[in-house]
PDB file of C-alpha atoms in Angstrom:
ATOM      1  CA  UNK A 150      40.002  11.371 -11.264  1.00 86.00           C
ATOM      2  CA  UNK A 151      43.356   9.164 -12.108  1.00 93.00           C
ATOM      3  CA  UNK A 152      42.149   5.286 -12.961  1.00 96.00           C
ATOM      4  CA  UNK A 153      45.080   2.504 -13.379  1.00 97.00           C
ATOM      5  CA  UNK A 154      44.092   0.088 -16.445  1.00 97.00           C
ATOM      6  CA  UNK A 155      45.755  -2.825 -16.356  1.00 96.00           C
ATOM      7  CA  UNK A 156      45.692  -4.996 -19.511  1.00 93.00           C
ATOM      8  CA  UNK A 157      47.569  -7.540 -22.013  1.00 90.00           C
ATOM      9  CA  UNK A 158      45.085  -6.785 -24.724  1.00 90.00           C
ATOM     10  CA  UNK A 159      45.853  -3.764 -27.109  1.00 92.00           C
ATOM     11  CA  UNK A 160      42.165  -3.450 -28.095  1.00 93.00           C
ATOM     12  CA  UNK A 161      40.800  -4.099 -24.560  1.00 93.00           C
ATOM     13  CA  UNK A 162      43.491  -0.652 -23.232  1.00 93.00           C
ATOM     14  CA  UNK A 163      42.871   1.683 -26.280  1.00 95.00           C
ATOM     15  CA  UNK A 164      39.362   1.446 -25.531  1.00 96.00           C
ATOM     16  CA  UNK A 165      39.034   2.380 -22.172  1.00 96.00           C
ATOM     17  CA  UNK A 166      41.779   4.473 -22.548  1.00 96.00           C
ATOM     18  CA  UNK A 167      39.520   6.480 -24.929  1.00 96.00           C
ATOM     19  CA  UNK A 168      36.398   5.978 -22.886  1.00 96.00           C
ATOM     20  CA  UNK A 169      37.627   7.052 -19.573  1.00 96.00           C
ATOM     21  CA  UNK A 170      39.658   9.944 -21.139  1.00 94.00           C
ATOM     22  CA  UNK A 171      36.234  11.032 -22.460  1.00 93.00           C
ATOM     23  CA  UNK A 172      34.375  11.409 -19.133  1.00 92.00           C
ATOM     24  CA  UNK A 173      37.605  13.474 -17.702  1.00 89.00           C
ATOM     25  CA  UNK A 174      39.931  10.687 -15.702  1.00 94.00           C
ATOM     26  CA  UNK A 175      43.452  10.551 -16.112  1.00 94.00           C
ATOM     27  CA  UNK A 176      44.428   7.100 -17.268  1.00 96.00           C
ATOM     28  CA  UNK A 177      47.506   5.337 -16.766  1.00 97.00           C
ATOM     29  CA  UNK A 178      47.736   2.123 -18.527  1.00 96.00           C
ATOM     30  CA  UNK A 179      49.696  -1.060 -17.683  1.00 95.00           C
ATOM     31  CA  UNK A 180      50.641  -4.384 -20.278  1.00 92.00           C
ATOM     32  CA  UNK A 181      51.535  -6.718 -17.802  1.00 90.00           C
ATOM     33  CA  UNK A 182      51.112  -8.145 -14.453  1.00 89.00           C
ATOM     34  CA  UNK A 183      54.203  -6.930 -12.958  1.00 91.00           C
ATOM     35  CA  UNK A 184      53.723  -2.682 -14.451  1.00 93.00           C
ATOM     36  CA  UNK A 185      50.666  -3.099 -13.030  1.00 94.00           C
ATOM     37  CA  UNK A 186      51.923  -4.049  -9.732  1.00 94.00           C
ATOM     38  CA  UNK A 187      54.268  -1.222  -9.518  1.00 95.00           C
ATOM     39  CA  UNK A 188      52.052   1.267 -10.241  1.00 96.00           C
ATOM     40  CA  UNK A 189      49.601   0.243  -8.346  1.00 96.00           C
ATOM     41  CA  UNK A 190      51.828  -0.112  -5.489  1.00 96.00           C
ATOM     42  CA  UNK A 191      53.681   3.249  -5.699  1.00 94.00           C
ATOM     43  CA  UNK A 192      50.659   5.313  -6.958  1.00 94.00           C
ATOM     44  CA  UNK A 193      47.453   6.523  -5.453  1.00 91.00           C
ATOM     45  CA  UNK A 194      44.832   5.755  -8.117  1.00 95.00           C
ATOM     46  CA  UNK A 195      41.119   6.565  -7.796  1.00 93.00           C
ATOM     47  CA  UNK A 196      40.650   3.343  -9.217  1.00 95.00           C
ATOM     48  CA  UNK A 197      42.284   0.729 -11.089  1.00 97.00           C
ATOM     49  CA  UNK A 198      40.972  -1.845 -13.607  1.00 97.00           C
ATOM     50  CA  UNK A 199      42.799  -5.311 -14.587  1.00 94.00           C
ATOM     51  CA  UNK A 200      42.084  -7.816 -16.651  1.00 90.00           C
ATOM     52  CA  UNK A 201      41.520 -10.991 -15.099  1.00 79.00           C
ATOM     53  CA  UNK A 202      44.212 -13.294 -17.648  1.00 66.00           C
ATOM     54  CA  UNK A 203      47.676 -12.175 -17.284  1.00 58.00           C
ATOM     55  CA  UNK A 204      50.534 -14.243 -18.762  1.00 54.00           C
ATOM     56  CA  UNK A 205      52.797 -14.157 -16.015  1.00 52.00           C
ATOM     57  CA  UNK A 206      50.768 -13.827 -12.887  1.00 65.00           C
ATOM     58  CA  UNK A 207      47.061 -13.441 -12.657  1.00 79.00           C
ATOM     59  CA  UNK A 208      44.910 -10.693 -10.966  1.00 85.00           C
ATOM     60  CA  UNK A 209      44.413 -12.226  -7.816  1.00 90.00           C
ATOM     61  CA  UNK A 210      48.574 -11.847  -7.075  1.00 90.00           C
ATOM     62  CA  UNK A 211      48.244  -8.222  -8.168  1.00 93.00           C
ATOM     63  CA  UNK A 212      45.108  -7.296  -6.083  1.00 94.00           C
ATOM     64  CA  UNK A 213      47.647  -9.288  -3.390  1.00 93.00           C
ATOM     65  CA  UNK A 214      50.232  -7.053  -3.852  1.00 95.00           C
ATOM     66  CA  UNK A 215      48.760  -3.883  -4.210  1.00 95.00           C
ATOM     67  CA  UNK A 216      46.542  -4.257  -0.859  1.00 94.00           C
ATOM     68  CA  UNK A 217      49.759  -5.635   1.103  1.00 92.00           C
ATOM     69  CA  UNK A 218      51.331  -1.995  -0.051  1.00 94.00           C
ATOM     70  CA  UNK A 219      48.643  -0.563   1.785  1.00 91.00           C
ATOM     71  CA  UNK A 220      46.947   1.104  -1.145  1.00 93.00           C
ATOM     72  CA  UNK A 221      43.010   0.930  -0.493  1.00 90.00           C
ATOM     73  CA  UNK A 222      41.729   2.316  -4.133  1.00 94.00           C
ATOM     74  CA  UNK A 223      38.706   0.081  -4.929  1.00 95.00           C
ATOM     75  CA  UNK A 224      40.115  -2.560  -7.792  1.00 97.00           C
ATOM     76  CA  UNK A 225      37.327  -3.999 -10.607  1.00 97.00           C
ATOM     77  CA  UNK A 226      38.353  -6.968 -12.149  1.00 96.00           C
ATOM     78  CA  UNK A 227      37.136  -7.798 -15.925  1.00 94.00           C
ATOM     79  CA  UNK A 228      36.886 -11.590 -16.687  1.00 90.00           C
ATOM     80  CA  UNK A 229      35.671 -14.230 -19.070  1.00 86.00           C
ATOM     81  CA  UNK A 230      35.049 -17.097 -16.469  1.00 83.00           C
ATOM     82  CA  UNK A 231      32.183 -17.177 -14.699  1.00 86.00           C
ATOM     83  CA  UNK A 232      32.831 -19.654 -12.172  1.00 88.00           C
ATOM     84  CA  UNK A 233      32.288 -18.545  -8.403  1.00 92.00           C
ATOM     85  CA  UNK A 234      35.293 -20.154  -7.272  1.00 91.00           C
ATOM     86  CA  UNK A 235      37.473 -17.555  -9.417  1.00 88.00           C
ATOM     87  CA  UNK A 236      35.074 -14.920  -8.118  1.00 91.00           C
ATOM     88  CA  UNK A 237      35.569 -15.656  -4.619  1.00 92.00           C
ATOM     89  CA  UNK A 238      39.408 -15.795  -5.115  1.00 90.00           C
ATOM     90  CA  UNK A 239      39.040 -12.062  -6.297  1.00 92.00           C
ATOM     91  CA  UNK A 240      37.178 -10.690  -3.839  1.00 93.00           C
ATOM     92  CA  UNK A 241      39.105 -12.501  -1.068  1.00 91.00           C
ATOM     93  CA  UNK A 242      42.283 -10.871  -2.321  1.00 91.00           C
ATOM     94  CA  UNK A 243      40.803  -7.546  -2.208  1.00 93.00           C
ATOM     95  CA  UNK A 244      39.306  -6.863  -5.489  1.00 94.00           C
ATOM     96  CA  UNK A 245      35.924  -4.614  -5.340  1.00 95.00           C
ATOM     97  CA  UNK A 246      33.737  -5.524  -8.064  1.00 96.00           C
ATOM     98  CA  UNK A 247      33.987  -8.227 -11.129  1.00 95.00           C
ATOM     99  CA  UNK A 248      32.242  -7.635 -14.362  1.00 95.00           C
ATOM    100  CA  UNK A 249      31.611 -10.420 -17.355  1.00 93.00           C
ATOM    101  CA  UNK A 250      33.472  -9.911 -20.655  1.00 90.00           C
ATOM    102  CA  UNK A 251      31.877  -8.668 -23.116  1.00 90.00           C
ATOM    103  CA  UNK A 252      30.720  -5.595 -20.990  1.00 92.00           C
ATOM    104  CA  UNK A 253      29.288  -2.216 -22.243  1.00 94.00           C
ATOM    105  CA  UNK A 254      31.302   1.124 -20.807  1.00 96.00           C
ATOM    106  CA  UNK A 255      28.258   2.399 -19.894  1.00 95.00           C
ATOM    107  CA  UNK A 256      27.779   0.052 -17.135  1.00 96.00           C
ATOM    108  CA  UNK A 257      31.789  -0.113 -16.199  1.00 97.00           C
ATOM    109  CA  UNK A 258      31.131   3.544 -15.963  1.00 96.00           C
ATOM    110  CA  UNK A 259      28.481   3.209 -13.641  1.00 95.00           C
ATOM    111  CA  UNK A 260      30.067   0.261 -11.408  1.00 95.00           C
ATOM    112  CA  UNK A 261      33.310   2.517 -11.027  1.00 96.00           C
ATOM    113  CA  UNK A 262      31.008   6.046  -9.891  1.00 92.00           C
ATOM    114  CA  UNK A 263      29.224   3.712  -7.523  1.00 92.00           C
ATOM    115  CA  UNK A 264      32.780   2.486  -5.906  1.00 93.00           C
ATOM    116  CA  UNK A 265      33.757   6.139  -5.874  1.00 89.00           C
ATOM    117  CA  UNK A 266      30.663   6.971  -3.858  1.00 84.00           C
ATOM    118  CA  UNK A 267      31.496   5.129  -0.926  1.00 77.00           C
ATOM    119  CA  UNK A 268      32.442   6.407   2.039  1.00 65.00           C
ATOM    120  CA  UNK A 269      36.453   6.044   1.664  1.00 54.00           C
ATOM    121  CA  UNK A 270      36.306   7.438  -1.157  1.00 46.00           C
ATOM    122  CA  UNK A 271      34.996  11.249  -0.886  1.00 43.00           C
ATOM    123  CA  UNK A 272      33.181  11.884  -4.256  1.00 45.00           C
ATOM    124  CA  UNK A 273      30.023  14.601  -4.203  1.00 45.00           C
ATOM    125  CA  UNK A 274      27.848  15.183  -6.822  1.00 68.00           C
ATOM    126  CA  UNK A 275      29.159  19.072  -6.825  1.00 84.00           C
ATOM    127  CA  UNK A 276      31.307  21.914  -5.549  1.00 89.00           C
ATOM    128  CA  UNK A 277      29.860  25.154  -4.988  1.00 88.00           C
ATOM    129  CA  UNK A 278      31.793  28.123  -4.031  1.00 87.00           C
ATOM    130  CA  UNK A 279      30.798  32.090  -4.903  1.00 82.00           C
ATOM    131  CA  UNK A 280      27.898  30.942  -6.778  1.00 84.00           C
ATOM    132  CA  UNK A 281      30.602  28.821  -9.244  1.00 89.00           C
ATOM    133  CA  UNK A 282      29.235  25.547  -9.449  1.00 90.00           C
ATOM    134  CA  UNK A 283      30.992  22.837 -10.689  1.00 91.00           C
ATOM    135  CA  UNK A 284      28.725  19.268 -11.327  1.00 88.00           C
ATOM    136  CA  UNK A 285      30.977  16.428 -11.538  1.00 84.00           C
ATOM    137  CA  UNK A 286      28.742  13.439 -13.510  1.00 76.00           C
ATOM    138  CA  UNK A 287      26.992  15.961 -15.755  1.00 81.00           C
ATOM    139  CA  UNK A 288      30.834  17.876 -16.263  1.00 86.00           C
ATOM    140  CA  UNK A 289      29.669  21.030 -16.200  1.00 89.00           C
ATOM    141  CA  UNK A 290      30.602  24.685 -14.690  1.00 92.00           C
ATOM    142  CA  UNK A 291      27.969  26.667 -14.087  1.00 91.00           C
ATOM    143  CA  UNK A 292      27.832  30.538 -12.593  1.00 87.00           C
ATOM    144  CA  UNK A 293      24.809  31.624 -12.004  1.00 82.00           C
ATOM    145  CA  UNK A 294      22.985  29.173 -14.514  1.00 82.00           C
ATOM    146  CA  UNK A 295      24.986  30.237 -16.777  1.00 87.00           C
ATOM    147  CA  UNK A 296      27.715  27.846 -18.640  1.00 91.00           C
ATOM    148  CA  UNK A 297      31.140  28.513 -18.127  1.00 91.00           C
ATOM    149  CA  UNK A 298      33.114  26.296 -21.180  1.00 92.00           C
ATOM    150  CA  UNK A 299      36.223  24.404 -19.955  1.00 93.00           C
ATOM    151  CA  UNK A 300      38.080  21.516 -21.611  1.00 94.00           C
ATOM    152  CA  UNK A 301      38.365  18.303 -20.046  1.00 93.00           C
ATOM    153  CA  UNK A 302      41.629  18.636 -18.704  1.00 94.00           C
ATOM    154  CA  UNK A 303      40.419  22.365 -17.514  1.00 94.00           C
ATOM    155  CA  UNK A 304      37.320  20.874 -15.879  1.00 94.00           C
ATOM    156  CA  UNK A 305      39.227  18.308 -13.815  1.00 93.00           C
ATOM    157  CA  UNK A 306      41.985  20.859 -12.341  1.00 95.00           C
ATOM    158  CA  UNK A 307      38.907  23.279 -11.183  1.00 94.00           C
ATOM    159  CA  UNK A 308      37.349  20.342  -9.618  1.00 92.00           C
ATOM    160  CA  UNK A 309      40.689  18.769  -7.566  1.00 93.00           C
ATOM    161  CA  UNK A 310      41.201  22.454  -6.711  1.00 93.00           C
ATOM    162  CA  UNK A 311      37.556  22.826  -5.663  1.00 92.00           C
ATOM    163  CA  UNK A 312      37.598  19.343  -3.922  1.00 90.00           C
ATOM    164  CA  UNK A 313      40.293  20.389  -1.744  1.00 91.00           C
ATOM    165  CA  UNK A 314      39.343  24.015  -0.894  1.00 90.00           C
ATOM    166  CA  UNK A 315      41.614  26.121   1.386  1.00 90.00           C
ATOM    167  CA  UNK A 316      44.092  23.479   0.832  1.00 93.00           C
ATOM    168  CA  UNK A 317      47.944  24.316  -0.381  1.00 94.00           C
ATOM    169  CA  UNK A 318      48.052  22.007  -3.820  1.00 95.00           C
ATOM    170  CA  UNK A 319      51.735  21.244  -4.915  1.00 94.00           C
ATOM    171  CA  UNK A 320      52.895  20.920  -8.337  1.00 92.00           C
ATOM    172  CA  UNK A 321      53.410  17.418  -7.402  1.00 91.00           C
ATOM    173  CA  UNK A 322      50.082  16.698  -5.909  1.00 92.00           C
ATOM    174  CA  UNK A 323      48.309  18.188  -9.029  1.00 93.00           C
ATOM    175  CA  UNK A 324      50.368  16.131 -11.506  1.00 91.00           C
ATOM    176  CA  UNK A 325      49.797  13.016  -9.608  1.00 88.00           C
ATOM    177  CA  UNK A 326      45.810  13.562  -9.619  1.00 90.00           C
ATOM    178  CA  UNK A 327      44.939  14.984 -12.463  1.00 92.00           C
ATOM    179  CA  UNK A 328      47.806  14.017 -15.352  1.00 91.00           C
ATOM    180  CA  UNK A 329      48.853  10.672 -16.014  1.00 83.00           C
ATOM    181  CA  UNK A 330      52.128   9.492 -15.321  1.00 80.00           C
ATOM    182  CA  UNK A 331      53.851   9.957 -19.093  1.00 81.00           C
ATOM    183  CA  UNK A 332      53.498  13.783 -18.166  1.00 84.00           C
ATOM    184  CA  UNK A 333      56.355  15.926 -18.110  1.00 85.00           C
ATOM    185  CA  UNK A 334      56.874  17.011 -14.391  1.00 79.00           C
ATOM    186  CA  UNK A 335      59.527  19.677 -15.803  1.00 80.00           C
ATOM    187  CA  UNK A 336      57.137  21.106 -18.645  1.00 88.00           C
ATOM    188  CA  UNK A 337      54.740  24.162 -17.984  1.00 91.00           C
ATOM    189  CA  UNK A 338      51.363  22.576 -18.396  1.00 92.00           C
ATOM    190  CA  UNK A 339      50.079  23.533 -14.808  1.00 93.00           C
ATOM    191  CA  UNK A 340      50.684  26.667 -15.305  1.00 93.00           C
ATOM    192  CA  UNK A 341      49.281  26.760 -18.731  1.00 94.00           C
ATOM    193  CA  UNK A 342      46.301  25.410 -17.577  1.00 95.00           C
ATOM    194  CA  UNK A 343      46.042  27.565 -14.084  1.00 93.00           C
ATOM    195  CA  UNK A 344      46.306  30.967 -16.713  1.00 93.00           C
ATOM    196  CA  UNK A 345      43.360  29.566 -18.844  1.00 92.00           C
ATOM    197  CA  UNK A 346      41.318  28.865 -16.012  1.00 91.00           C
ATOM    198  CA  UNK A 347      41.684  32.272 -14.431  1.00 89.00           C
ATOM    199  CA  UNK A 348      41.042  33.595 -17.514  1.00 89.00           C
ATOM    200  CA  UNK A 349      37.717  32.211 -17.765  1.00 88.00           C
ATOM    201  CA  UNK A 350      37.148  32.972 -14.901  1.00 83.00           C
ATOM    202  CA  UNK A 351      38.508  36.231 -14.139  1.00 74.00           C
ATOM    203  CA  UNK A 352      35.356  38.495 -14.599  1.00 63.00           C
ATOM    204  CA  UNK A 353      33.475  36.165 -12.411  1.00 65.00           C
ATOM    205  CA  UNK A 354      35.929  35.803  -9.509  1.00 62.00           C
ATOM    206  CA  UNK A 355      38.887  37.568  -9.807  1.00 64.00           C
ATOM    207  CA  UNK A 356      41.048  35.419  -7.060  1.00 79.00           C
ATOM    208  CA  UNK A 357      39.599  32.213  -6.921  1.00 85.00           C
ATOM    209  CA  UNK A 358      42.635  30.408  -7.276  1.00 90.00           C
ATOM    210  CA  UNK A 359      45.603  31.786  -5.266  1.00 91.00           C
ATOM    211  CA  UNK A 360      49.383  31.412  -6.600  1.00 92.00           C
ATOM    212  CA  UNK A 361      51.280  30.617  -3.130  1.00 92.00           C
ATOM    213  CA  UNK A 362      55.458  31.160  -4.099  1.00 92.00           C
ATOM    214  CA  UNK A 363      57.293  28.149  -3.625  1.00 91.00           C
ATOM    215  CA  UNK A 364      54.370  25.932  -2.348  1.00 93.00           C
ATOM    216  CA  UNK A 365      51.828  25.569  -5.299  1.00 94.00           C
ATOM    217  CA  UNK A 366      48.112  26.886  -5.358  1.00 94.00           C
ATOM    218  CA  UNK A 367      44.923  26.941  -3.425  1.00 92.00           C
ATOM    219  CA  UNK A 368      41.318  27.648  -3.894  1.00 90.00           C
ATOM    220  CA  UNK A 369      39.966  30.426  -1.527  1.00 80.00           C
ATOM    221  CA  UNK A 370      36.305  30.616  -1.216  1.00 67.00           C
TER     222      UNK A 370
END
């Protein structure tokens, strides 16, 4: 999962850099009104998170912006004011959810998996294929029962590969889903990664994930 954080506050972006990173989504993160835009606008996040004060323009012109691009990922703003009027001016300009400051990450954790849930956005519980099972809120591989160990970054290139079964996955496509944006596209981290997984998985499945020249890789069941 790739999640947008949008935020003036240092404190307020290391955190749920940190947090987020822990739970396996890639996190971009933006200091100002107008990075946020952009990225919002010429990315396709799973989510994105902003901060309701901005110095130079305020959420509501982001959310604006970013739904006039055409981009549908669910936005959740965090504020301080509780006053419905600012509320209402969120959700009319196509913000998702608004949470109070000060908020625990638990239940901005839960807030975002519930937006993820719905029906636009296609998020199941699992992927099973070959008796590999791969649970995506508990972040575990399992074969048979039995654990298979990947790291986080590991874990969420099985499960966009697994999501998207049968399905030709460009370098591109991977780097934009699962790595944030300060990634090297020229460095040899996909393939890193791709060896390690097969590794691991090797004795269990010997071709689960197919190497098609020129194009990227697939997932064949």
């Amino acid at each position: 999962m790739r999640i947008l954080v949008i935020s003036q506050d240092q404190y307020t972006r290391n955190f749920l850099d940190i947090s987020f990173d822990a739970v396996c989504f890639a996190v971009d993160l933006a200091v100002s009104a107008r990075s946020g835009s952009f990225l919002g606008r010429t990315n396709d996040y799973d989510i994105i998170i902003m901060e309701h004060l901005l110095s130079e323009q305020n959420c509501v012109g982001v959310c604006k912006e970013i739904r006039k691009a055409g981009k549908k990922s669910p936005i959740i703003i965090i504020a301080e004011s509780k006053k419905i009027e600012d509320k209402i001016a969120c959700f009319n300009a196509g913000a998702d959810d608004y949470i109070l400051k000060p908020f625990s990450f638990d239940e901005l954790l839960a807030r975002t998996q519930v937006l993820l849930r719905r029906p636009h956005r296609i998020e199941e519980v699992s992927f099973e294929i070959d008796n590999i099972r791969l649970e995506v809120h508990s972040q575990r591989v399992l074969f048979r029962e039995k654990e298979i160990y990947l790291t986080k970054k590991e874990f969420a290139l099985l499960e966009y590969l697994m999501k998207n079964k049968g399905m030709v996955l460009s370098r591109g496509m991977i780097l934009e889903h699962v790595w944030n944006t300060e990634t090297n596209p020229f460095s040899n981290t996909i393939e890193t990664h791709i060896m390690n997984l097969r590794k691991k998985i090797r004795d269990i499945k010997k071709k689960l994930i197919v190497s098609i020249p020129g194009r990227g890789y697939k997932i064949i069941a």
